[in-house]
Amino acid sequence: MNTDFKFLKVEVENNICLLTINREDKLNALNSDVIDELRVFLEEAAKEKLSGIILTGAGQKAFIAGADIAQMTEMKSDEAREFAYKGQQVTLMFEESRTPVIAAVNGFALGGGLEMALACDFILCSENAKFSLPEVSLGLIPGFGGTQRLAKIVGRNRAKELLYTGRMIKSSEAKDIGLVLEVLNTKEELIKKAKEIVSMMQKNSPLAIGIAKFVVNRGVDLTTCEGLEFEKNHFGQIFDSEDMKEGTAAFIEKRKANFKGE
Ligand code: COA
């Protein structure tokens, strides 16, 4: 995989990819170059059989402090629409990727930074993490999916309160409202925990995990009956896979399954 990026650091070890937004002097703010690199990274990652991607930010202070405000001040309406479209495409690529993606939030996750995290499968954070969608304080609204995904995760009422006030919340409150799965003491512990979770996934069928992710993500927008139909069809489809044959045979033969993701 190409690891030659200006604003991204890509480290793959044991098939687990640590993807770091590497623009520490600007608190890892997302300008259009960073967004473009994320898209290229995700296109390439889709060709690899990664067990998981861990998204984090360089340094101790920020995960991502939002979309690049300096760049936005120069944009006209059609350029802003295009910028939002590009950012949204990246969030969709995280969401549609069959590889699990964990946001490891260290420090500030603001605006577009929180929106990237919301598109991941779940969020772990360090104690010093702070979350906010402060766009209205800049006379803006979120443009990378924040108005849509936050409400689905924390509920419409809390999402609106956070959106309208732009209030910054600490890690403990983020956990209380279900935005964050777990809070770790330090960034080092955070990355270690994210890697441990992916290691646990590595015992399972990557094909089944990818399909489970797809069915959960798509199911959110369906009625229960439509969702059950969708689940049933994928449940049936997976019986044609080698992984299903291997997993069930391994159970009967009392041995460890050797999954190939096929
Ligand atoms: N866009 C562009 N640059 C940003 C940025 C953003 N979203 N967030 C931080 N930066 C830059 C600062 O301009 C500064 O650059 P400089 O050193 O060239 O002046 C650098 O990152 C460090 O930030 P600074 O503000 O000096 O750090 P701080 O510790 O005083 O404050 C924050 C940290 C996160 C509270 C503050 O940077 C901030 O409010 N950022 C904007 C958050 C935001 O509104 N995001 C949503 C955008 S839609």
Short mmCIF file of C-alpha atoms and ligand atoms in Angstrom, two decimals:
data_model
loop_
_atom_site.label_atom_id
_atom_site.label_comp_id
_atom_site.label_asym_id
_atom_site.label_seq_id
_atom_site.Cartn_x
_atom_site.Cartn_y
_atom_site.Cartn_z
CA MET A 1 0.00 0.00 0.00
CA ASN A 2 1.17 3.52 -0.77
CA THR A 3 2.25 5.14 2.47
CA ASP A 4 3.70 8.25 0.84
CA PHE A 5 1.38 11.04 1.96
CA LYS A 6 2.08 14.60 3.01
CA PHE A 7 -0.59 14.83 5.72
CA LEU A 8 -1.17 11.20 6.62
CA LYS A 9 1.02 8.74 8.44
CA VAL A 10 0.18 5.14 7.59
CA GLU A 11 1.63 2.34 9.72
CA VAL A 12 0.60 -1.28 9.19
CA GLU A 13 1.57 -3.91 11.73
CA ASN A 14 0.00 -7.39 12.10
CA ASN A 15 -2.49 -6.34 9.43
CA ILE A 16 -3.76 -3.48 11.62
CA CYS A 17 -3.47 -0.03 10.09
CA LEU A 18 -2.80 2.98 12.29
CA LEU A 19 -3.84 6.00 10.22
CA THR A 20 -2.67 9.30 11.72
CA ILE A 21 -3.75 12.72 10.48
CA ASN A 22 -0.35 14.35 10.50
CA ARG A 23 -0.77 18.13 10.53
CA GLU A 24 0.05 18.79 14.14
CA ASP A 25 0.95 22.49 13.73
CA LYS A 26 -2.67 23.15 12.68
CA LEU A 27 -4.13 20.70 15.20
CA ASN A 28 -4.71 18.27 12.31
CA ALA A 29 -7.35 20.52 10.73
CA LEU A 30 -8.80 19.13 7.51
CA ASN A 31 -7.99 21.18 4.44
CA SER A 32 -8.86 19.91 0.96
CA ASP A 33 -5.43 18.30 0.54
CA VAL A 34 -5.93 16.21 3.69
CA ILE A 35 -9.41 15.22 2.48
CA ASP A 36 -8.00 14.23 -0.94
CA GLU A 37 -5.28 12.15 0.70
CA LEU A 38 -7.85 10.41 2.91
CA ARG A 39 -9.83 9.46 -0.21
CA VAL A 40 -6.71 8.06 -1.92
CA PHE A 41 -5.79 6.17 1.26
CA LEU A 42 -9.27 4.64 1.52
CA GLU A 43 -9.25 3.61 -2.16
CA GLU A 44 -5.94 1.83 -1.59
CA ALA A 45 -6.97 0.34 1.76
CA ALA A 46 -10.01 -1.21 0.06
CA LYS A 47 -7.63 -3.35 -2.03
CA GLU A 48 -5.83 -4.67 1.07
CA LYS A 49 -7.14 -7.28 3.45
CA LEU A 50 -6.70 -5.17 6.58
CA SER A 51 -8.19 -6.44 9.85
CA GLY A 52 -8.90 -2.92 11.06
CA ILE A 53 -8.10 0.74 10.65
CA ILE A 54 -7.46 2.97 13.68
CA LEU A 55 -7.91 6.66 12.92
CA THR A 56 -6.09 9.11 15.17
CA GLY A 57 -4.42 12.53 15.17
CA ALA A 58 -0.74 13.44 15.50
CA GLY A 59 0.41 14.72 18.88
CA GLN A 60 -1.30 14.81 22.26
CA LYS A 61 -3.46 17.89 21.80
CA ALA A 62 -5.86 17.15 18.98
CA PHE A 63 -7.53 14.35 17.10
CA ILE A 64 -8.78 16.80 14.44
CA ALA A 65 -9.71 20.42 15.30
CA GLY A 66 -12.18 20.61 12.43
CA ALA A 67 -12.27 21.61 8.82
CA ASP A 68 -9.65 24.22 7.93
CA ILE A 69 -11.24 27.57 8.82
CA ALA A 70 -8.55 29.60 7.03
CA GLN A 71 -9.29 27.73 3.80
CA MET A 72 -13.05 28.08 4.26
CA THR A 73 -12.87 31.86 4.53
CA GLU A 74 -11.73 31.91 0.87
CA MET A 75 -14.54 29.70 -0.45
CA LYS A 76 -17.52 30.73 -2.53
CA SER A 77 -20.81 28.89 -2.20
CA ASP A 78 -20.18 26.38 -5.03
CA GLU A 79 -16.65 25.67 -3.73
CA ALA A 80 -18.07 25.11 -0.23
CA ARG A 81 -20.62 22.66 -1.65
CA GLU A 82 -17.81 20.79 -3.42
CA PHE A 83 -15.71 20.80 -0.20
CA ALA A 84 -18.65 19.36 1.77
CA TYR A 85 -19.21 16.76 -0.96
CA LYS A 86 -15.57 15.64 -0.81
CA GLY A 87 -15.62 15.44 2.99
CA GLN A 88 -18.90 13.55 2.93
CA GLN A 89 -17.49 11.08 0.38
CA VAL A 90 -14.64 10.30 2.78
CA THR A 91 -17.07 9.76 5.66
CA LEU A 92 -19.09 7.42 3.42
CA MET A 93 -15.93 5.53 2.47
CA PHE A 94 -15.14 4.97 6.16
CA GLU A 95 -18.70 3.82 6.72
CA GLU A 96 -18.95 1.63 3.62
CA SER A 97 -15.52 0.07 4.08
CA ARG A 98 -15.89 -3.62 4.98
CA THR A 99 -12.89 -3.15 7.29
CA PRO A 100 -13.79 -2.05 10.83
CA VAL A 101 -12.65 1.50 11.56
CA ILE A 102 -12.08 2.71 15.13
CA ALA A 103 -11.70 6.41 15.90
CA ALA A 104 -9.05 6.83 18.61
CA VAL A 105 -9.75 10.37 19.76
CA ASN A 106 -6.90 12.11 21.54
CA GLY A 107 -7.68 15.72 22.49
CA PHE A 108 -9.92 17.95 20.39
CA ALA A 109 -12.43 16.33 18.02
CA LEU A 110 -14.21 19.40 16.70
CA GLY A 111 -16.42 20.05 13.70
CA GLY A 112 -15.17 17.98 10.75
CA GLY A 113 -12.99 16.02 13.18
CA LEU A 114 -15.99 14.82 15.16
CA GLU A 115 -17.78 14.18 11.86
CA MET A 116 -14.97 11.87 10.72
CA ALA A 117 -15.15 10.05 14.08
CA LEU A 118 -18.94 9.70 13.75
CA ALA A 119 -18.45 7.82 10.47
CA CYS A 120 -16.18 5.25 12.17
CA ASP A 121 -17.62 2.08 13.67
CA PHE A 122 -17.12 3.40 17.17
CA ILE A 123 -15.11 5.92 19.14
CA LEU A 124 -12.58 5.30 21.90
CA CYS A 125 -10.99 8.34 23.49
CA SER A 126 -8.37 9.49 25.94
CA GLU A 127 -9.30 11.32 29.12
CA ASN A 128 -8.28 14.71 27.63
CA ALA A 129 -10.64 14.32 24.64
CA LYS A 130 -13.07 17.16 23.93
CA PHE A 131 -15.93 16.96 21.46
CA SER A 132 -17.96 19.67 19.80
CA LEU A 133 -19.77 20.69 16.65
CA PRO A 134 -19.06 24.45 16.97
CA GLU A 135 -20.00 25.39 13.41
CA VAL A 136 -22.88 27.71 14.37
CA SER A 137 -20.40 29.83 16.33
CA LEU A 138 -18.69 30.47 12.98
CA GLY A 139 -21.97 31.14 11.19
CA LEU A 140 -21.81 27.72 9.56
CA ILE A 141 -23.44 24.32 9.86
CA PRO A 142 -21.65 20.96 9.83
CA GLY A 143 -21.01 19.78 6.27
CA PHE A 144 -19.40 16.34 6.62
CA GLY A 145 -22.48 14.50 7.89
CA GLY A 146 -22.65 15.84 11.46
CA THR A 147 -26.28 16.94 11.27
CA GLN A 148 -27.26 13.43 10.19
CA ARG A 149 -25.01 11.03 12.08
CA LEU A 150 -24.88 12.70 15.52
CA ALA A 151 -28.66 12.45 15.91
CA LYS A 152 -28.59 8.77 14.99
CA ILE A 153 -25.93 8.07 17.64
CA VAL A 154 -26.94 10.24 20.61
CA GLY A 155 -30.59 10.91 19.74
CA ARG A 156 -32.21 13.94 18.16
CA ASN A 157 -32.67 15.99 21.35
CA ARG A 158 -29.08 15.81 22.56
CA ALA A 159 -27.79 16.29 19.00
CA LYS A 160 -29.81 19.48 18.60
CA GLU A 161 -28.69 20.82 21.99
CA LEU A 162 -25.04 20.21 21.03
CA LEU A 163 -25.51 21.60 17.51
CA TYR A 164 -27.35 24.78 18.56
CA THR A 165 -25.08 25.62 21.52
CA GLY A 166 -21.79 24.43 20.01
CA ARG A 167 -20.99 23.32 23.56
CA MET A 168 -17.73 21.42 24.06
CA ILE A 169 -18.10 18.22 26.05
CA LYS A 170 -15.46 16.25 27.94
CA SER A 171 -14.70 12.57 27.59
CA SER A 172 -16.82 11.60 30.63
CA GLU A 173 -19.96 13.26 29.23
CA ALA A 174 -19.23 11.87 25.76
CA LYS A 175 -19.29 8.39 27.31
CA ASP A 176 -22.44 9.13 29.31
CA ILE A 177 -24.39 10.14 26.19
CA GLY A 178 -23.21 7.11 24.21
CA LEU A 179 -20.96 9.00 21.82
CA VAL A 180 -17.87 7.21 23.11
CA LEU A 181 -17.51 3.53 23.90
CA GLU A 182 -14.61 3.73 26.34
CA VAL A 183 -12.31 6.33 27.90
CA LEU A 184 -8.61 5.50 28.39
CA ASN A 185 -6.14 7.45 30.52
CA THR A 186 -3.49 8.30 27.94
CA LYS A 187 -3.03 8.33 24.17
CA GLU A 188 -0.68 5.35 24.44
CA GLU A 189 -3.33 3.33 26.33
CA LEU A 190 -5.92 4.47 23.79
CA ILE A 191 -3.98 3.14 20.79
CA LYS A 192 -3.12 -0.05 22.69
CA LYS A 193 -6.80 -0.64 23.50
CA ALA A 194 -7.86 -0.01 19.89
CA LYS A 195 -5.25 -2.52 18.68
CA GLU A 196 -6.40 -5.07 21.29
CA ILE A 197 -9.98 -4.80 20.04
CA VAL A 198 -8.87 -5.34 16.43
CA SER A 199 -6.74 -8.32 17.58
CA MET A 200 -9.87 -9.87 19.12
CA MET A 201 -11.65 -9.39 15.79
CA GLN A 202 -8.80 -11.19 14.01
CA LYS A 203 -9.99 -14.50 15.49
CA ASN A 204 -13.25 -14.13 13.57
CA SER A 205 -14.25 -14.26 9.92
CA PRO A 206 -13.35 -10.94 8.26
CA LEU A 207 -16.01 -11.63 5.67
CA ALA A 208 -18.68 -12.04 8.35
CA ILE A 209 -17.50 -8.92 10.20
CA GLY A 210 -17.64 -6.90 6.96
CA ILE A 211 -21.17 -8.11 6.21
CA ALA A 212 -22.28 -7.48 9.82
CA LYS A 213 -20.96 -3.90 9.51
CA PHE A 214 -22.80 -3.39 6.23
CA VAL A 215 -26.08 -4.80 7.56
CA VAL A 216 -25.95 -2.70 10.77
CA ASN A 217 -25.06 0.52 8.92
CA ARG A 218 -27.70 0.11 6.23
CA GLY A 219 -30.27 -1.17 8.72
CA VAL A 220 -30.23 2.13 10.63
CA ASP A 221 -32.14 3.77 7.78
CA LEU A 222 -34.68 0.96 7.34
CA THR A 223 -37.88 0.06 9.17
CA THR A 224 -37.55 -2.98 11.46
CA CYS A 225 -39.38 -5.17 8.91
CA GLU A 226 -37.19 -3.98 6.03
CA GLY A 227 -34.11 -4.45 8.21
CA LEU A 228 -35.09 -8.01 9.11
CA GLU A 229 -35.59 -8.81 5.41
CA PHE A 230 -32.16 -7.31 4.65
CA GLU A 231 -30.56 -9.31 7.50
CA LYS A 232 -32.24 -12.55 6.37
CA ASN A 233 -30.93 -12.13 2.82
CA HIS A 234 -27.36 -11.55 3.99
CA PHE A 235 -27.66 -14.41 6.48
CA GLY A 236 -28.60 -16.66 3.57
CA GLN A 237 -25.91 -15.29 1.28
CA ILE A 238 -23.13 -15.95 3.78
CA PHE A 239 -23.90 -19.69 3.67
CA ASP A 240 -22.23 -19.72 0.22
CA SER A 241 -18.94 -18.54 1.73
CA GLU A 242 -15.83 -20.59 2.53
CA ASP A 243 -15.56 -18.81 5.89
CA MET A 244 -18.97 -20.09 6.98
CA LYS A 245 -18.07 -23.65 5.98
CA GLU A 246 -14.71 -23.34 7.77
CA GLY A 247 -16.13 -21.73 10.94
CA THR A 248 -18.89 -24.28 11.44
CA ALA A 249 -16.62 -27.24 10.51
CA ALA A 250 -13.97 -26.04 12.98
CA PHE A 251 -16.59 -25.98 15.75
CA ILE A 252 -17.74 -29.54 15.00
CA GLU A 253 -14.13 -30.77 14.71
CA LYS A 254 -13.18 -28.95 17.94
CA ARG A 255 -10.36 -26.98 16.34
CA LYS A 256 -9.48 -23.36 15.69
CA ALA A 257 -11.00 -21.92 12.52
CA ASN A 258 -8.68 -20.77 9.75
CA PHE A 259 -10.63 -17.98 8.06
CA LYS A 260 -9.58 -16.61 4.68
CA GLY A 261 -12.19 -13.89 4.30
CA GLU A 262 -13.79 -15.62 1.30
N1 COA B 1 -8.71 25.37 10.99
C1 COA B 1 -7.55 25.96 10.69
N2 COA B 1 -6.56 26.13 11.59
C2 COA B 1 -6.78 25.66 12.83
C3 COA B 1 -7.98 25.06 13.20
C4 COA B 1 -8.98 24.90 12.23
N3 COA B 1 -10.14 24.29 12.47
N4 COA B 1 -7.91 24.73 14.51
C5 COA B 1 -6.70 25.13 14.94
N5 COA B 1 -6.01 25.71 13.91
C6 COA B 1 -4.65 26.27 13.93
C7 COA B 1 -4.63 27.64 14.60
O1 COA B 1 -5.02 28.64 13.68
C8 COA B 1 -3.19 27.71 15.01
O2 COA B 1 -2.41 28.04 13.87
P1 COA B 1 -1.24 29.15 13.97
O3 COA B 1 -0.29 28.59 14.99
O4 COA B 1 -0.67 29.21 12.59
O5 COA B 1 -1.91 30.40 14.44
C9 COA B 1 -2.85 26.29 15.40
O6 COA B 1 -3.81 25.47 14.76
C10 COA B 1 -2.94 26.04 16.88
O7 COA B 1 -4.22 26.41 17.34
P2 COA B 1 -4.47 27.46 18.53
O8 COA B 1 -5.82 28.08 18.33
O9 COA B 1 -3.32 28.39 18.65
O10 COA B 1 -4.49 26.48 19.77
P3 COA B 1 -5.23 26.70 21.17
O11 COA B 1 -4.74 25.65 22.08
O12 COA B 1 -5.13 28.11 21.61
O13 COA B 1 -6.79 26.43 20.85
C11 COA B 1 -8.65 25.21 19.88
C12 COA B 1 -7.22 25.13 20.45
C13 COA B 1 -8.99 23.86 19.30
C14 COA B 1 -9.64 25.56 20.99
C15 COA B 1 -8.69 26.31 18.78
O14 COA B 1 -7.63 26.07 17.86
C16 COA B 1 -9.97 26.33 17.99
O15 COA B 1 -10.99 26.80 18.47
N6 COA B 1 -9.94 25.81 16.73
C17 COA B 1 -11.06 25.87 15.84
C18 COA B 1 -12.10 24.84 16.22
C19 COA B 1 -13.31 24.90 15.31
O16 COA B 1 -14.08 25.83 15.34
N7 COA B 1 -13.45 23.85 14.50
C20 COA B 1 -14.57 23.68 13.65
C21 COA B 1 -14.32 24.20 12.30
S1 COA B 1 -15.77 24.07 11.31
#
